[in-house]
Amino acid sequence: MPAALRRAASALVCLAVTLPATACGPPLGDKTRPELLARAIEATESAESVTLHIDVLSLMVPMKGSVSLDGRGNCVAEMSYGAAGVAELITIENGEVYLRRDEARLRAQERHRITRDLLDDLAGRWTRPPADGPDAPAELALCDVRRTPLGLENGWEGDSAKSEVTTVGGRQAHKLAKPVDGDGGTTTVYIAAEGPPYFLKIVTTGGDEAGTTTFSHYGRPVGAKAPPAGTLAVTD
């Protein structure tokens, strides 16, 4: 898996986290910051489905796109990697996987075996790669993301973590911000203050993983389905 994609996937992969429930900082309503964050992680992880809109810089590679996924294996993802091209991925709960890459993405990933014929056959067309094993596409990491980033489990107890109530997209939200250790940046999370305490947005500044991830379309069908037959590449 390319380093940038691996870092981006790990930056989004879920942690099974247990946070302290003791009063260790200024309360948000009747909840401390760690309690609220723990509830947000639990609610977001247990949502039937969610869409993530990603706009981050990972190891100097700009990654921008969206991932819609549910807990049954359905996923629709599209990601741009700047000059390294665009990839689209569909996974269906029956195990089918579909991948489409533009010419720039093919050149970046297949540079050791790239030919004009390969580009003509595959660029802009859907393929059906395996779902596992050495030939499984690296882009599957996008559909393995578990909705909340690493690094949220620590550092919210002390006075260095600030909190307030604000709005995100017209929704009332708890805003929690804390310094990022060692790089002078800040992690800010926005958690729905009404209804389930879902994550609404996470913003990181500074460091080599800066950017914004927003969360939307909770509980809506993902709509993953096989591409039309005429858009599939013909491979041997």
XYZ file of C-alpha atoms in Angstrom:
236
model
C 0.000 0.000 0.000
C 1.422 3.440 -0.872
C 2.649 5.294 2.206
C 0.315 8.241 1.735
C -2.739 5.999 1.417
C -1.618 3.915 4.368
C -1.201 7.013 6.504
C -4.550 8.373 5.394
C -6.260 5.056 6.103
C -4.677 4.808 9.535
C -5.653 8.410 10.197
C -9.283 7.424 9.669
C -9.364 3.883 11.049
C -11.441 3.244 14.160
C -10.021 2.783 17.660
C -11.757 0.613 20.210
C -11.324 3.172 22.940
C -12.322 3.299 26.574
C -12.138 6.783 28.017
C -12.286 7.761 31.678
C -15.725 8.776 32.897
C -14.469 10.753 35.878
C -14.824 14.500 36.139
C -11.413 15.557 34.890
C -12.143 18.849 33.159
C -14.768 21.550 32.737
C -18.150 19.905 32.003
C -20.131 20.196 28.762
C -23.659 20.224 30.071
C -23.574 17.250 32.404
C -20.673 15.535 30.621
C -16.934 16.018 30.808
C -14.913 16.306 27.611
C -13.700 12.675 27.742
C -17.238 11.443 28.406
C -18.637 13.407 25.489
C -15.886 12.225 23.172
C -16.432 8.607 24.200
C -20.146 8.928 23.450
C -19.398 10.509 20.073
C -17.071 7.666 19.101
C -19.645 5.081 20.175
C -22.520 6.817 18.360
C -20.590 7.364 15.140
C -19.278 3.804 15.100
C -22.737 2.347 15.647
C -24.465 4.466 12.991
C -26.080 2.395 10.264
C -24.184 4.362 7.622
C -22.247 7.590 7.166
C -20.548 9.640 4.471
C -17.114 11.156 5.059
C -15.939 14.131 3.028
C -12.158 14.214 3.170
C -9.837 17.112 2.369
C -6.421 16.448 3.888
C -2.732 16.735 3.175
C -1.040 13.418 3.937
C 2.749 13.315 3.668
C 2.551 16.236 1.234
C -0.017 14.417 -0.943
C -3.362 16.242 -1.215
C -6.210 13.796 -0.728
C -9.713 14.997 -1.472
C -12.891 13.011 -1.936
C -15.730 11.178 -0.258
C -16.436 7.765 1.220
C -19.943 6.463 1.941
C -20.128 3.195 3.853
C -22.329 1.083 6.038
C -21.803 -1.791 8.423
C -22.748 -4.484 5.894
C -19.849 -4.023 3.473
C -21.416 -1.550 1.054
C -19.120 1.335 0.142
C -18.801 3.971 -2.564
C -15.572 5.974 -2.568
C -13.861 8.479 -4.829
C -10.488 9.985 -3.980
C -8.223 12.439 -5.772
C -4.494 12.332 -5.029
C -3.423 15.516 -6.769
C -0.994 14.812 -9.594
C -1.205 11.088 -8.719
C -4.691 10.869 -10.168
C -8.174 9.762 -9.163
C -9.508 6.393 -8.031
C -13.089 5.241 -7.522
C -14.089 2.153 -5.576
C -17.335 0.276 -5.039
C -17.716 -2.621 -2.645
C -20.979 -4.529 -2.318
C -22.073 -6.590 0.645
C -22.091 -9.739 -1.505
C -18.300 -9.447 -1.794
C -18.025 -7.826 -5.214
C -15.346 -5.156 -5.657
C -15.091 -2.642 -8.511
C -12.217 -0.226 -9.131
C -11.804 2.560 -11.672
C -8.654 4.677 -12.092
C -7.734 7.473 -14.445
C -4.519 7.447 -16.456
C -2.551 9.414 -13.860
C -3.521 6.968 -11.118
C -2.629 3.977 -13.268
C 0.768 5.481 -14.069
C 1.415 6.167 -10.391
C 0.440 2.668 -9.249
C 1.457 0.488 -12.194
C 4.634 2.244 -13.270
C 6.666 -0.987 -13.272
C 4.401 -2.655 -15.827
C 2.662 0.220 -17.545
C 2.176 0.009 -21.311
C 0.101 1.961 -23.774
C -2.122 -1.078 -24.221
C -2.684 -1.299 -20.474
C -3.620 2.356 -20.312
C -5.975 2.007 -23.269
C -7.620 -1.043 -21.695
C -7.973 0.212 -18.126
C -7.902 4.009 -17.874
C -11.357 5.267 -16.992
C -12.905 1.787 -17.005
C -14.135 -0.333 -14.141
C -12.285 -3.525 -13.220
C -13.159 -6.323 -10.799
C -10.112 -6.893 -8.578
C -10.056 -9.475 -5.782
C -11.287 -8.432 -2.357
C -8.257 -9.868 -0.567
C -4.814 -11.305 -1.164
C -1.742 -9.728 -2.778
C -3.686 -8.463 -5.798
C -6.368 -6.687 -3.784
C -6.304 -2.941 -4.503
C -4.799 -0.549 -1.984
C -7.931 1.581 -2.331
C -9.846 -0.984 -0.281
C -8.346 0.785 2.726
C -10.756 3.636 1.999
C -13.734 1.347 2.589
C -12.150 -0.098 5.709
C -12.052 3.290 7.402
C -13.979 3.233 10.614
C -15.246 6.742 10.746
C -13.167 8.257 13.566
C -9.487 9.168 13.457
C -6.622 8.045 15.610
C -5.377 10.350 18.310
C -8.746 11.334 19.764
C -8.446 9.219 22.878
C -5.894 11.270 24.801
C -5.302 14.840 25.887
C -8.833 16.064 26.595
C -8.684 16.040 30.395
C -6.571 19.105 31.167
C -7.094 22.825 30.816
C -5.195 22.838 27.499
C -8.313 21.362 25.859
C -10.893 24.071 25.204
C -14.606 23.611 24.688
C -17.564 25.698 23.614
C -20.955 25.419 21.919
C -21.203 26.491 18.275
C -23.033 25.528 15.079
C -22.007 23.362 12.124
C -24.181 23.501 9.030
C -26.989 24.994 11.069
C -26.788 22.292 13.738
C -25.868 23.031 17.321
C -22.561 21.379 18.163
C -20.041 20.944 20.932
C -16.633 22.199 19.796
C -13.594 20.654 21.481
C -10.047 21.704 20.615
C -6.671 20.561 21.896
C -3.029 21.013 20.899
C -1.390 18.304 18.816
C 1.648 17.038 20.674
C 4.976 17.974 19.162
C 3.958 19.799 15.987
C 2.322 23.017 17.127
C -0.989 22.120 15.549
C -4.510 21.746 16.876
C -7.190 19.076 16.640
C -10.737 20.398 16.766
C -13.787 18.140 16.852
C -17.412 19.137 16.416
C -20.024 16.830 17.978
C -23.772 17.084 17.465
C -25.389 18.619 20.535
C -28.903 17.523 19.561
C -29.937 13.969 18.762
C -27.287 11.230 18.665
C -23.871 12.724 19.513
C -22.401 12.037 16.077
C -19.187 13.590 14.864
C -19.956 16.432 12.454
C -16.466 17.627 11.598
C -12.841 17.085 12.602
C -10.179 19.644 11.702
C -6.432 19.235 12.185
C -3.972 22.051 11.653
C -0.192 21.746 11.679
C 1.874 18.581 11.290
C 1.917 16.330 8.232
C -1.738 15.195 8.446
C -3.500 18.557 8.307
C -6.979 18.846 6.880
C -10.697 18.482 7.433
C -13.061 15.510 7.537
C -16.788 16.167 7.670
C -19.472 13.594 8.450
C -22.951 13.552 6.927
C -25.820 11.415 5.640
C -26.022 9.307 8.761
C -28.400 6.392 8.303
C -28.960 6.918 4.581
C -28.604 4.029 2.110
C -25.139 3.888 0.562
C -26.458 2.890 -2.859
C -23.527 0.653 -3.801
C -24.300 -1.261 -6.976
C -22.368 -2.817 -9.840
C -21.411 -0.448 -12.675
C -23.142 -0.925 -16.061
C -21.661 -3.826 -18.001
C -20.559 -1.553 -20.832
C -18.240 0.376 -18.513
C -16.269 -2.711 -17.429
C -12.814 -3.318 -18.850
C -12.370 -6.523 -20.827
C -9.501 -8.458 -19.249
C -8.100 -11.913 -19.886
